[in-house]
Amino acid sequence: MTGDETSSPLEKLRDYYDHEELVCPDCGYEDERGSWDSETDGGVVEYTHECPECGAVREHTLEVGDE
Ligand SMILES: [Zn+2]
């Protein structure tokens, strides 16, 4: 493998959340057009997603490594 380092683990994880984790565990609604909002303070990234159907909010907090 050479060269292409554009997909960091963090980006892959975010991609995963954006595409695979938009099904609400409470009501089962799949928010196909939704996405996770992300906020970062430089040390951690907080992802939040609110279900448009039932309003349940989920959060993921990721620590940002320097890898
Ligand atoms: Zn829901």
PDB file of C-alpha atoms and ligand atoms in Angstrom:
ATOM      1  CA  MET A   1       0.000   0.000   0.000  1.00  0.00           C
ATOM      2  CA  THR A   2       1.386   3.320  -0.952  1.00  0.00           C
ATOM      3  CA  GLY A   3       0.677   6.878  -0.251  1.00  0.00           C
ATOM      4  CA  ASP A   4      -3.000   7.516   0.153  1.00  0.00           C
ATOM      5  CA  GLU A   5      -3.568   8.440   3.753  1.00  0.00           C
ATOM      6  CA  THR A   6      -6.675  10.512   3.277  1.00  0.00           C
ATOM      7  CA  SER A   7      -8.882   8.197   5.287  1.00  0.00           C
ATOM      8  CA  SER A   8      -7.912   8.550   8.890  1.00  0.00           C
ATOM      9  CA  PRO A   9      -9.410   6.223  11.465  1.00  0.00           C
ATOM     10  CA  LEU A  10     -11.476   9.136  12.697  1.00  0.00           C
ATOM     11  CA  GLU A  11     -12.890   9.798   9.274  1.00  0.00           C
ATOM     12  CA  LYS A  12     -13.706   6.169   8.842  1.00  0.00           C
ATOM     13  CA  LEU A  13     -15.495   6.177  12.141  1.00  0.00           C
ATOM     14  CA  ARG A  14     -17.413   9.263  11.218  1.00  0.00           C
ATOM     15  CA  ASP A  15     -18.286   7.682   7.928  1.00  0.00           C
ATOM     16  CA  TYR A  16     -19.524   4.691   9.818  1.00  0.00           C
ATOM     17  CA  TYR A  17     -21.747   6.799  12.010  1.00  0.00           C
ATOM     18  CA  ASP A  18     -23.055   8.744   9.073  1.00  0.00           C
ATOM     19  CA  HIS A  19     -24.054   5.679   7.158  1.00  0.00           C
ATOM     20  CA  GLU A  20     -24.581   2.828   9.528  1.00  0.00           C
ATOM     21  CA  GLU A  21     -25.820   4.220  12.782  1.00  0.00           C
ATOM     22  CA  LEU A  22     -28.788   6.299  11.840  1.00  0.00           C
ATOM     23  CA  VAL A  23     -31.355   3.777  12.955  1.00  0.00           C
ATOM     24  CA  CYS A  24     -32.971   4.864  16.184  1.00  0.00           C
ATOM     25  CA  PRO A  25     -32.691   2.175  18.846  1.00  0.00           C
ATOM     26  CA  ASP A  26     -35.800   3.486  20.546  1.00  0.00           C
ATOM     27  CA  CYS A  27     -38.310   3.525  17.730  1.00  0.00           C
ATOM     28  CA  GLY A  28     -36.450   1.894  14.873  1.00  0.00           C
ATOM     29  CA  TYR A  29     -36.747   4.885  12.582  1.00  0.00           C
ATOM     30  CA  GLU A  30     -33.986   5.087   9.991  1.00  0.00           C
ATOM     31  CA  ASP A  31     -32.977   8.667   9.422  1.00  0.00           C
ATOM     32  CA  GLU A  32     -31.641   8.166   5.941  1.00  0.00           C
ATOM     33  CA  ARG A  33     -31.123  11.825   5.280  1.00  0.00           C
ATOM     34  CA  GLY A  34     -29.808  12.603   8.689  1.00  0.00           C
ATOM     35  CA  SER A  35     -26.279  12.785   9.840  1.00  0.00           C
ATOM     36  CA  TRP A  36     -24.360  13.083  13.009  1.00  0.00           C
ATOM     37  CA  ASP A  37     -23.480  16.527  14.166  1.00  0.00           C
ATOM     38  CA  SER A  38     -19.952  16.767  15.370  1.00  0.00           C
ATOM     39  CA  GLU A  39     -18.301  19.181  17.700  1.00  0.00           C
ATOM     40  CA  THR A  40     -14.738  19.149  18.769  1.00  0.00           C
ATOM     41  CA  ASP A  41     -12.722  21.026  21.320  1.00  0.00           C
ATOM     42  CA  GLY A  42      -9.473  19.625  20.026  1.00  0.00           C
ATOM     43  CA  GLY A  43      -9.272  16.753  22.465  1.00  0.00           C
ATOM     44  CA  VAL A  44     -12.506  14.934  21.901  1.00  0.00           C
ATOM     45  CA  VAL A  45     -15.131  14.856  19.211  1.00  0.00           C
ATOM     46  CA  GLU A  46     -18.730  14.681  20.276  1.00  0.00           C
ATOM     47  CA  TYR A  47     -21.204  13.263  17.837  1.00  0.00           C
ATOM     48  CA  THR A  48     -24.873  13.779  18.432  1.00  0.00           C
ATOM     49  CA  HIS A  49     -27.889  12.641  16.526  1.00  0.00           C
ATOM     50  CA  GLU A  50     -31.501  13.410  17.293  1.00  0.00           C
ATOM     51  CA  CYS A  51     -34.154  11.084  15.978  1.00  0.00           C
ATOM     52  CA  PRO A  52     -36.649  13.124  13.970  1.00  0.00           C
ATOM     53  CA  GLU A  53     -39.330  10.611  14.774  1.00  0.00           C
ATOM     54  CA  CYS A  54     -39.245  10.305  18.544  1.00  0.00           C
ATOM     55  CA  GLY A  55     -36.659  12.891  19.541  1.00  0.00           C
ATOM     56  CA  ALA A  56     -34.293  10.467  21.182  1.00  0.00           C
ATOM     57  CA  VAL A  57     -30.789  11.858  21.265  1.00  0.00           C
ATOM     58  CA  ARG A  58     -27.763   9.691  20.992  1.00  0.00           C
ATOM     59  CA  GLU A  59     -24.209  10.712  21.582  1.00  0.00           C
ATOM     60  CA  HIS A  60     -20.828   9.341  20.837  1.00  0.00           C
ATOM     61  CA  THR A  61     -17.718  10.845  22.252  1.00  0.00           C
ATOM     62  CA  LEU A  62     -14.456  10.057  20.577  1.00  0.00           C
ATOM     63  CA  GLU A  63     -11.054  10.912  21.812  1.00  0.00           C
ATOM     64  CA  VAL A  64      -8.876  12.322  19.127  1.00  0.00           C
ATOM     65  CA  GLY A  65      -5.615  10.528  19.083  1.00  0.00           C
ATOM     66  CA  ASP A  66      -2.605  11.774  17.220  1.00  0.00           C
ATOM     67  CA  GLU A  67      -2.325   8.725  15.056  1.00  0.00           C
TER      68      GLU A  67
HETATM   69 ZN    ZN B   1     -36.608   7.339  17.394  1.00  0.00          ZN
END
